[in-house]
mmCIF file of C-alpha atoms in Angstrom:
data_model
loop_
_atom_site.group_PDB
_atom_site.id
_atom_site.type_symbol
_atom_site.label_atom_id
_atom_site.label_comp_id
_atom_site.label_asym_id
_atom_site.label_seq_id
_atom_site.Cartn_x
_atom_site.Cartn_y
_atom_site.Cartn_z
ATOM 1 C CA MET F 1 -0.061 0.147 -0.227
ATOM 2 C CA SER F 2 2.837 2.425 0.802
ATOM 3 C CA LYS F 3 4.677 1.773 -2.251
ATOM 4 C CA LEU F 4 1.482 2.383 -4.229
ATOM 5 C CA PHE F 5 1.013 5.552 -2.517
ATOM 6 C CA THR F 6 4.615 6.493 -3.213
ATOM 7 C CA VAL F 7 4.135 5.818 -6.941
ATOM 8 C CA PHE F 8 0.930 7.608 -7.033
ATOM 9 C CA ALA F 9 2.391 10.728 -5.256
ATOM 10 C CA PHE F 10 5.378 10.603 -7.718
ATOM 11 C CA LEU F 11 3.111 10.429 -10.904
ATOM 12 C CA PHE F 12 0.998 13.522 -9.397
ATOM 13 C CA VAL F 13 3.913 15.879 -8.707
ATOM 14 C CA SER F 14 5.458 14.828 -11.986
ATOM 15 C CA THR F 15 2.207 15.585 -14.134
ATOM 16 C CA PHE F 16 1.785 18.967 -12.109
ATOM 17 C CA THR F 17 5.369 20.038 -12.554
ATOM 18 C CA PHE F 18 5.263 19.160 -16.390
ATOM 19 C CA GLY F 19 2.135 21.092 -16.822
ATOM 20 C CA GLN F 20 3.613 24.054 -14.951
ATOM 21 C CA SER F 21 6.756 24.158 -16.936
ATOM 22 C CA CYS F 22 5.979 23.437 -20.263
ATOM 23 C CA CYS F 23 3.331 25.904 -21.345
ATOM 24 C CA PHE F 24 4.933 26.643 -24.859
ATOM 25 C CA VAL F 25 6.327 23.522 -25.950
ATOM 26 C CA THR F 26 6.194 23.672 -29.718
ATOM 27 C CA LYS F 27 7.000 26.464 -32.076
ATOM 28 C CA ASP F 28 4.350 28.984 -32.785
ATOM 29 C CA GLU F 29 3.148 30.237 -36.034
ATOM 30 C CA MET F 30 5.320 33.015 -35.921
ATOM 31 C CA GLN F 31 8.307 30.859 -35.618
ATOM 32 C CA LEU F 32 7.165 28.519 -38.376
ATOM 33 C CA MET F 33 6.978 32.102 -40.741
ATOM 34 C CA ALA F 34 10.850 32.064 -40.396
ATOM 35 C CA SER F 35 11.528 30.851 -43.691
ATOM 36 C CA ASN F 36 8.439 32.428 -45.684
ATOM 37 C CA LYS F 37 10.203 34.595 -48.291
ATOM 38 C CA ALA F 38 7.814 37.331 -48.067
ATOM 39 C CA PHE F 39 7.803 37.695 -44.545
ATOM 40 C CA MET F 40 11.909 37.647 -44.696
ATOM 41 C CA ARG F 41 11.518 40.604 -47.205
ATOM 42 C CA SER F 42 9.312 42.469 -44.712
ATOM 43 C CA HIS F 43 12.069 43.401 -42.807
ATOM 44 C CA LYS F 44 14.504 45.890 -44.049
ATOM 45 C CA LEU F 45 18.127 45.456 -42.859
ATOM 46 C CA PRO F 46 18.819 47.320 -39.856
ATOM 47 C CA LYS F 47 20.826 50.439 -39.880
ATOM 48 C CA PRO F 48 24.256 50.301 -38.241
ATOM 49 C CA TYR F 49 23.668 51.736 -34.829
ATOM 50 C CA ARG F 50 26.219 51.331 -31.670
ATOM 51 C CA HIS F 51 24.489 51.811 -28.401
ATOM 52 C CA ILE F 52 26.151 53.649 -25.418
ATOM 53 C CA SER F 53 24.244 53.743 -22.367
ATOM 54 C CA GLN F 54 23.743 57.109 -20.489
ATOM 55 C CA ALA F 55 21.789 55.356 -17.762
ATOM 56 C CA GLY F 56 24.323 52.813 -16.488
ATOM 57 C CA GLY F 57 22.996 49.930 -18.545
ATOM 58 C CA ALA F 58 25.461 46.766 -18.914
ATOM 59 C CA MET F 59 25.012 43.070 -19.644
ATOM 60 C CA ILE F 60 24.320 40.848 -17.073
ATOM 61 C CA THR F 61 24.034 36.950 -16.789
ATOM 62 C CA PHE F 62 21.239 35.044 -14.667
ATOM 63 C CA ALA F 63 20.721 31.150 -14.099
ATOM 64 C CA THR F 64 17.742 29.546 -16.348
ATOM 65 C CA PRO F 65 15.668 26.579 -14.850
ATOM 66 C CA ASP F 66 17.523 24.100 -17.508
ATOM 67 C CA GLY F 67 20.972 24.487 -15.491
ATOM 68 C CA GLN F 68 22.362 27.287 -18.172
ATOM 69 C CA GLN F 69 22.777 30.861 -18.060
ATOM 70 C CA ALA F 70 21.357 33.554 -20.173
ATOM 71 C CA ASN F 71 21.954 37.059 -20.740
ATOM 72 C CA ALA F 72 20.220 40.505 -20.523
ATOM 73 C CA PHE F 73 21.112 44.171 -20.925
ATOM 74 C CA PHE F 74 20.172 45.490 -17.405
ATOM 75 C CA ILE F 75 19.427 49.011 -16.299
ATOM 76 C CA LYS F 76 18.718 49.349 -12.604
ATOM 77 C CA ALA F 77 16.289 51.608 -11.168
ATOM 78 C CA ALA F 78 17.653 54.873 -9.500
ATOM 79 C CA LYS F 79 15.629 53.945 -6.370
ATOM 80 C CA PRO F 80 14.301 50.689 -5.071
ATOM 81 C CA THR F 81 11.342 49.698 -6.803
ATOM 82 C CA ASN F 82 9.207 46.123 -7.225
ATOM 83 C CA TYR F 83 8.594 47.243 -10.818
ATOM 84 C CA THR F 84 10.752 45.733 -13.736
ATOM 85 C CA LEU F 85 9.900 45.969 -17.338
ATOM 86 C CA PHE F 86 11.132 43.019 -19.458
ATOM 87 C CA VAL F 87 11.951 44.405 -23.029
ATOM 88 C CA PHE F 88 11.979 41.500 -25.734
ATOM 89 C CA GLN F 89 14.139 41.496 -28.966
ATOM 90 C CA GLU F 90 12.749 41.420 -32.589
ATOM 91 C CA TRP F 91 13.713 38.629 -34.914
ATOM 92 C CA TRP F 92 17.239 39.993 -35.334
ATOM 93 C CA GLY F 93 18.372 39.479 -31.593
ATOM 94 C CA LEU F 94 19.184 41.630 -28.709
ATOM 95 C CA ASN F 95 21.161 44.022 -30.968
ATOM 96 C CA ASP F 96 22.096 47.881 -30.103
ATOM 97 C CA HIS F 97 18.815 49.090 -31.338
ATOM 98 C CA ILE F 98 16.671 47.121 -28.832
ATOM 99 C CA LYS F 99 19.201 48.053 -26.139
ATOM 100 C CA ARG F 100 18.254 51.824 -27.084
ATOM 101 C CA GLU F 101 14.758 51.274 -26.895
ATOM 102 C CA ALA F 102 15.034 49.624 -23.394
ATOM 103 C CA GLU F 103 16.731 52.759 -22.248
ATOM 104 C CA HIS F 104 14.081 54.952 -23.974
ATOM 105 C CA PHE F 105 11.238 53.138 -21.703
ATOM 106 C CA TYR F 106 13.546 53.484 -18.623
ATOM 107 C CA THR F 107 13.903 57.334 -19.188
ATOM 108 C CA ASP F 108 10.346 57.721 -20.075
ATOM 109 C CA LEU F 109 8.978 55.970 -17.474
ATOM 110 C CA GLY F 110 10.865 56.765 -14.310
ATOM 111 C CA ASN F 111 11.739 54.689 -11.516
ATOM 112 C CA VAL F 112 11.417 51.242 -13.158
ATOM 113 C CA ASN F 113 14.419 48.345 -13.634
ATOM 114 C CA VAL F 114 14.360 47.707 -17.508
ATOM 115 C CA LEU F 115 15.704 44.160 -18.504
ATOM 116 C CA ALA F 116 16.364 43.387 -22.101
ATOM 117 C CA ILE F 117 16.389 39.757 -22.431
ATOM 118 C CA ASP F 118 18.860 38.132 -24.846
ATOM 119 C CA MET F 119 16.433 35.206 -26.251
ATOM 120 C CA TYR F 120 18.986 33.795 -28.837
ATOM 121 C CA ASP F 121 21.954 33.195 -26.067
ATOM 122 C CA GLY F 122 24.407 35.918 -27.846
ATOM 123 C CA LYS F 123 23.289 35.473 -31.493
ATOM 124 C CA VAL F 124 22.436 38.591 -33.350
ATOM 125 C CA ALA F 125 21.484 38.644 -36.898
ATOM 126 C CA THR F 126 22.760 40.929 -39.455
ATOM 127 C CA THR F 127 20.986 39.345 -42.715
ATOM 128 C CA ARG F 128 17.323 38.466 -43.022
ATOM 129 C CA GLU F 129 18.720 34.714 -43.795
ATOM 130 C CA GLU F 130 20.311 34.550 -40.285
ATOM 131 C CA ALA F 131 17.206 36.327 -38.679
ATOM 132 C CA GLY F 132 15.158 33.569 -39.789
ATOM 133 C CA LYS F 133 17.505 30.726 -39.074
ATOM 134 C CA TYR F 134 17.730 32.046 -35.040
ATOM 135 C CA MET F 135 13.972 32.684 -34.790
ATOM 136 C CA GLY F 136 12.793 29.506 -36.517
ATOM 137 C CA GLY F 137 15.546 27.308 -35.036
ATOM 138 C CA ALA F 138 14.986 28.677 -31.390
ATOM 139 C CA ASN F 139 13.814 25.607 -29.047
ATOM 140 C CA PRO F 140 10.697 26.619 -27.310
ATOM 141 C CA LEU F 141 11.663 25.123 -24.094
ATOM 142 C CA ARG F 142 14.903 27.100 -24.046
ATOM 143 C CA LEU F 143 12.918 30.332 -24.638
ATOM 144 C CA GLU F 144 10.685 29.715 -21.593
ATOM 145 C CA SER F 145 13.602 28.647 -19.678
ATOM 146 C CA ILE F 146 14.992 32.167 -20.154
ATOM 147 C CA ILE F 147 12.045 33.912 -19.548
ATOM 148 C CA LYS F 148 11.556 31.518 -16.322
ATOM 149 C CA GLY F 149 15.271 32.726 -15.292
ATOM 150 C CA ALA F 150 14.478 36.264 -15.906
ATOM 151 C CA ILE F 151 11.553 36.083 -13.645
ATOM 152 C CA ALA F 152 13.622 34.383 -10.787
ATOM 153 C CA TYR F 153 16.057 37.331 -11.291
ATOM 154 C CA ALA F 154 13.438 39.889 -10.873
ATOM 155 C CA GLY F 155 12.628 38.246 -7.714
ATOM 156 C CA SER F 156 9.765 36.971 -6.073
ATOM 157 C CA LYS F 157 8.180 40.408 -5.194
ATOM 158 C CA ALA F 158 8.688 41.859 -8.531
ATOM 159 C CA LYS F 159 5.814 43.188 -10.489
ATOM 160 C CA ILE F 160 6.459 42.518 -14.114
ATOM 161 C CA ALA F 161 5.410 44.418 -17.156
ATOM 162 C CA THR F 162 6.571 43.157 -20.434
ATOM 163 C CA VAL F 163 7.019 44.901 -24.124
ATOM 164 C CA GLY F 164 8.186 43.537 -27.330
ATOM 165 C CA TRP F 165 8.135 43.765 -31.192
ATOM 166 C CA CYS F 166 7.681 41.187 -33.990
ATOM 167 C CA PHE F 167 8.896 37.752 -32.300
ATOM 168 C CA GLY F 168 9.408 39.823 -29.235
ATOM 169 C CA GLY F 169 5.619 40.805 -29.436
ATOM 170 C CA ALA F 170 4.900 37.213 -29.162
ATOM 171 C CA LEU F 171 7.429 36.622 -26.433
ATOM 172 C CA SER F 172 6.024 39.428 -24.255
ATOM 173 C CA LEU F 173 2.412 37.776 -24.202
ATOM 174 C CA LYS F 174 3.924 34.285 -23.083
ATOM 175 C CA ALA F 175 6.404 36.140 -20.545
ATOM 176 C CA SER F 176 3.171 37.973 -19.192
ATOM 177 C CA ILE F 177 1.599 34.256 -18.877
ATOM 178 C CA LEU F 178 4.461 32.771 -17.425
ATOM 179 C CA ALA F 179 4.887 35.443 -15.016
ATOM 180 C CA GLY F 180 1.304 34.167 -13.311
ATOM 181 C CA SER F 181 0.609 36.707 -10.593
ATOM 182 C CA GLN F 182 3.653 38.721 -10.877
ATOM 183 C CA ALA F 183 2.255 40.013 -14.268
ATOM 184 C CA THR F 184 1.066 43.504 -14.276
ATOM 185 C CA ALA F 185 1.401 45.204 -17.738
ATOM 186 C CA CYS F 186 1.932 43.640 -21.274
ATOM 187 C CA VAL F 187 2.409 45.542 -24.602
ATOM 188 C CA MET F 188 2.764 43.820 -27.783
ATOM 189 C CA TYR F 189 3.673 45.008 -31.142
ATOM 190 C CA TYR F 190 2.937 43.427 -34.212
ATOM 191 C CA GLY F 191 3.599 39.675 -32.631
ATOM 192 C CA MET F 192 1.751 36.523 -33.101
ATOM 193 C CA PRO F 193 -0.881 36.293 -30.176
ATOM 194 C CA VAL F 194 -1.365 33.167 -27.851
ATOM 195 C CA LYS F 195 -4.426 31.504 -29.369
ATOM 196 C CA ASP F 196 -5.272 29.254 -26.419
ATOM 197 C CA VAL F 197 -8.271 30.524 -24.716
ATOM 198 C CA GLU F 198 -7.216 28.359 -21.868
ATOM 199 C CA GLN F 199 -3.541 29.902 -21.441
ATOM 200 C CA LEU F 200 -4.932 33.129 -21.785
ATOM 201 C CA LYS F 201 -7.419 32.868 -19.045
ATOM 202 C CA THR F 202 -4.227 32.410 -16.739
ATOM 203 C CA LEU F 203 -3.188 35.935 -17.573
ATOM 204 C CA ASN F 204 -2.834 38.414 -14.653
ATOM 205 C CA THR F 205 -3.009 41.500 -16.764
ATOM 206 C CA ASP F 206 -4.514 43.227 -19.263
ATOM 207 C CA VAL F 207 -2.938 43.721 -22.666
ATOM 208 C CA LEU F 208 -2.274 46.615 -25.212
ATOM 209 C CA GLY F 209 -1.671 45.215 -28.856
ATOM 210 C CA LEU F 210 -0.108 47.696 -31.235
ATOM 211 C CA PHE F 211 -0.515 46.125 -34.789
ATOM 212 C CA ALA F 212 0.156 46.776 -38.268
ATOM 213 C CA GLY F 213 -3.265 46.631 -40.492
ATOM 214 C CA ARG F 214 -1.566 46.400 -43.512
ATOM 215 C CA GLU F 215 0.609 43.078 -43.065
ATOM 216 C CA LYS F 216 -0.434 39.908 -44.131
ATOM 217 C CA PHE F 217 1.146 37.978 -41.472
ATOM 218 C CA ILE F 218 -0.373 38.875 -38.296
ATOM 219 C CA SER F 219 -3.030 40.182 -40.213
ATOM 220 C CA PRO F 220 -6.534 41.957 -39.149
ATOM 221 C CA ALA F 221 -8.278 38.445 -38.888
ATOM 222 C CA VAL F 222 -5.406 37.146 -36.530
ATOM 223 C CA VAL F 223 -5.857 40.410 -34.305
ATOM 224 C CA LYS F 224 -9.514 40.100 -34.640
ATOM 225 C CA GLU F 225 -9.444 36.512 -33.405
ATOM 226 C CA PHE F 226 -7.040 37.507 -30.559
ATOM 227 C CA GLU F 227 -9.371 40.444 -29.181
ATOM 228 C CA ASP F 228 -12.111 37.568 -29.693
ATOM 229 C CA ASN F 229 -10.298 34.925 -27.606
ATOM 230 C CA MET F 230 -9.199 37.438 -24.756
ATOM 231 C CA LYS F 231 -12.846 38.523 -24.141
ATOM 232 C CA LEU F 232 -13.550 34.888 -24.066
ATOM 233 C CA ALA F 233 -11.084 34.454 -21.372
ATOM 234 C CA GLY F 234 -12.467 37.393 -19.486
ATOM 235 C CA LYS F 235 -9.161 39.225 -19.898
ATOM 236 C CA GLY F 236 -8.764 43.260 -20.818
ATOM 237 C CA ILE F 237 -7.555 44.007 -24.274
ATOM 238 C CA GLN F 238 -6.653 47.350 -25.873
ATOM 239 C CA ILE F 239 -6.370 46.926 -29.561
ATOM 240 C CA LYS F 240 -4.823 49.674 -32.168
ATOM 241 C CA SER F 241 -4.047 49.084 -35.602
ATOM 242 C CA PHE F 242 -1.993 51.322 -37.351
ATOM 243 C CA ASP F 243 -2.501 51.918 -41.235
ATOM 244 C CA ALA F 244 1.204 50.559 -41.533
ATOM 245 C CA GLU F 245 3.484 47.588 -42.291
ATOM 246 C CA HIS F 246 4.904 44.939 -40.166
ATOM 247 C CA ALA F 247 7.932 46.511 -38.024
ATOM 248 C CA PHE F 248 6.514 50.042 -38.723
ATOM 249 C CA ALA F 249 7.748 51.155 -35.156
ATOM 250 C CA ASN F 250 11.553 49.731 -35.679
ATOM 251 C CA PRO F 251 13.720 53.170 -35.766
ATOM 252 C CA SER F 252 16.389 50.854 -37.372
ATOM 253 C CA ASN F 253 14.044 49.891 -40.004
ATOM 254 C CA PRO F 254 15.010 52.330 -43.364
ATOM 255 C CA ALA F 255 11.372 52.620 -44.102
ATOM 256 C CA TYR F 256 9.866 52.933 -40.702
ATOM 257 C CA ASP F 257 6.701 55.033 -40.012
ATOM 258 C CA LYS F 258 7.732 58.013 -38.132
ATOM 259 C CA ALA F 259 3.980 58.853 -36.969
ATOM 260 C CA ALA F 260 2.753 55.821 -36.248
ATOM 261 C CA THR F 261 5.654 54.949 -34.270
ATOM 262 C CA GLU F 262 5.120 58.199 -32.093
ATOM 263 C CA GLU F 263 1.475 57.436 -31.729
ATOM 264 C CA ALA F 264 2.322 53.917 -30.473
ATOM 265 C CA TRP F 265 4.915 55.001 -28.303
ATOM 266 C CA LYS F 266 2.698 57.297 -26.503
ATOM 267 C CA LEU F 267 -0.041 54.584 -26.128
ATOM 268 C CA ALA F 268 2.544 52.292 -24.834
ATOM 269 C CA THR F 269 4.162 54.632 -22.240
ATOM 270 C CA ASN F 270 0.479 56.076 -20.856
ATOM 271 C CA TYR F 271 -0.188 52.347 -20.761
ATOM 272 C CA PHE F 272 2.650 51.418 -18.652
ATOM 273 C CA LYS F 273 2.434 54.503 -16.406
ATOM 274 C CA ALA F 274 -0.959 53.579 -15.553
ATOM 275 C CA ARG F 275 -0.010 50.574 -14.285
ATOM 276 C CA LEU F 276 3.716 50.880 -12.746
ATOM 277 C CA ASN F 277 2.903 53.161 -9.894
#
């Protein structure tokens, strides 16, 4: 009887642990688009840029649950605070443009820690082919482990906000789901939404979605489905679709939309300021 109980207990704990640790075990539609030629062409090559932090930002490492280490660009708040903003890269990787955007948020939002997370373990793409390879080839379990390591690094008392663009837009939403009760705000720029209503039900925050109305990949139909799914899940959702193409808010994009970028930035920062206080 004792052996039977022990076996049952082990199976229960194993099942529970697996369910808790494997929210996103397969590649989503965004990763599967990585080799799509039209999707690749929609990304202009980033302009050269080297970021020199004016706010004391520096690269750090932190442990991940899979026994490895991960990297991030970290800017510590001037005064102690429980608020941390996770910033997620585009498909290019954690390049200097993303570090600049992280610092831009740090400057505009005030007293908040900012952690721009390296989801490619040190790899940064300089060509569309490399970006497609890195995004499409990323192991979902490793991506999840990096996010969980970042949550642990922020600390059990941290109130976590997330933001990201493109691939990072999708990761922003997933990170807010993984943050559980610590999630306090989520902004996603033109990233593929989570479509599982049961996963969306676990969100502890509402979401601001900033999308490109002219793109064919995360299309208006995909955005409408996301909005409907969030409502089915009983979660708050604000959507703004701009008359623009994918990656419109990327300042390193030679064809980025300045007016749409500025409007989206105002919406994002106002959203965060209302929740990070």
